[in-house]
mmCIF file of C-alpha atoms in Angstrom:
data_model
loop_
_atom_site.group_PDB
_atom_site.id
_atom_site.type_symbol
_atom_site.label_atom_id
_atom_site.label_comp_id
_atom_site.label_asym_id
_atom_site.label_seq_id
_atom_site.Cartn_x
_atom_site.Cartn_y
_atom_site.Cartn_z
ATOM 1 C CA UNK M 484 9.636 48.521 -0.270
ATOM 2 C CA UNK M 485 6.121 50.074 0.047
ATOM 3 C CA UNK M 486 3.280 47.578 0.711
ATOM 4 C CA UNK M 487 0.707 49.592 -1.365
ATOM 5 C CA UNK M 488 2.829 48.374 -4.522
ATOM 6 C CA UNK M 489 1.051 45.039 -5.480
ATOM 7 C CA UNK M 490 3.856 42.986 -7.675
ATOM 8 C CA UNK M 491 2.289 43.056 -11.379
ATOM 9 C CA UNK M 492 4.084 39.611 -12.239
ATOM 10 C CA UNK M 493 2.205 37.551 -9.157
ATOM 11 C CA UNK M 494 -1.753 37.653 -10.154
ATOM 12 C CA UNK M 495 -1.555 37.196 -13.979
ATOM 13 C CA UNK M 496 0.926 34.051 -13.180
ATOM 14 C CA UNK M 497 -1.523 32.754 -11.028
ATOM 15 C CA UNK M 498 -4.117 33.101 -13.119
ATOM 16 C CA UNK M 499 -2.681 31.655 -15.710
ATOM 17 C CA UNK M 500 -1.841 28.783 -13.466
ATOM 18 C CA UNK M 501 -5.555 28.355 -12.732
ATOM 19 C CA UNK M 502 -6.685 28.119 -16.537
ATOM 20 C CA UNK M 503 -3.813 25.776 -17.280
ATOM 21 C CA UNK M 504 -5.332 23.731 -14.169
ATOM 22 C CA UNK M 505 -9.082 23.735 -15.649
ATOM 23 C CA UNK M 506 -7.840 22.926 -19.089
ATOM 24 C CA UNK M 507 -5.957 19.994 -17.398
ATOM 25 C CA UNK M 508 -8.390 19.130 -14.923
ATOM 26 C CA UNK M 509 -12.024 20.125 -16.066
ATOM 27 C CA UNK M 510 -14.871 20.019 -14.140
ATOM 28 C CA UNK M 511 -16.549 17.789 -15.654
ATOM 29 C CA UNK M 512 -14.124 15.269 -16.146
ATOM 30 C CA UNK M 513 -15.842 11.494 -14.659
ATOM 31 C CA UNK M 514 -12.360 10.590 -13.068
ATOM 32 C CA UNK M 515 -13.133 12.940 -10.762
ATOM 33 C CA UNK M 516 -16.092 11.715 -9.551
ATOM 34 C CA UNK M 517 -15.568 9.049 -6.594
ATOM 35 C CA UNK M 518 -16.043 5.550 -7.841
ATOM 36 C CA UNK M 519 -18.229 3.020 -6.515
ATOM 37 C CA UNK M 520 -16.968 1.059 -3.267
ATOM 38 C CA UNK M 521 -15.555 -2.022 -4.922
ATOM 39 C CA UNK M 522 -15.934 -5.542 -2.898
ATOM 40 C CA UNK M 523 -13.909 -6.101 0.108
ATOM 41 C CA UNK M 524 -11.453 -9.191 -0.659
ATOM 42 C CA UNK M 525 -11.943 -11.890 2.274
ATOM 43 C CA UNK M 526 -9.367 -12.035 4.399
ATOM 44 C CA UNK M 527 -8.703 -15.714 3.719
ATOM 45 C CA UNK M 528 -7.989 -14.774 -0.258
ATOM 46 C CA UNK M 529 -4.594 -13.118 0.635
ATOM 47 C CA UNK M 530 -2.691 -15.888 1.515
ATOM 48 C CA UNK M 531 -3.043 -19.030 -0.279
ATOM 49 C CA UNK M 532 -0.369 -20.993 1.196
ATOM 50 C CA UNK M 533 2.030 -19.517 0.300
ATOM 51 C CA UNK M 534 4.779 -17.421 1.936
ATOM 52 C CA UNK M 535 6.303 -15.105 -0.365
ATOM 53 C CA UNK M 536 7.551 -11.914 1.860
ATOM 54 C CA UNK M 537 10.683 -13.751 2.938
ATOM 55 C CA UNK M 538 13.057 -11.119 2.655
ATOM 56 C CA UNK M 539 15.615 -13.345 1.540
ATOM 57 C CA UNK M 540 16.114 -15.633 4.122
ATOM 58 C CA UNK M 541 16.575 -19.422 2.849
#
């Protein structure tokens, strides 16, 4: 095996994987773009009374 020999098969798969990727994933698509901080929940909102991670135990 000579390492002057670049493998023909390697660079035109990748770069094939790369415009499947951009077709997929464009740069412009707005999902990509981070979305606004929503409102923290208060803490008090989680549990209203109720205890419903048991685990099965009666």
């Amino acid at each position: 095996m000579s390492p002057s020999k670049p493998k023909p098969s390697q660079p035109s798969q990748e770069d094939a994987l790369d415009e499947a990727l951009e077709e997929t994933f464009p740069a412009s698509d707005p999902i990509a773009v981070d979305p606004p901080p929503s409102k923290p929940k208060p803490a008090d909102d989680a549990k209203k009374g109720r205890d419903t991670h048991r685990h099965g135990k009666r």
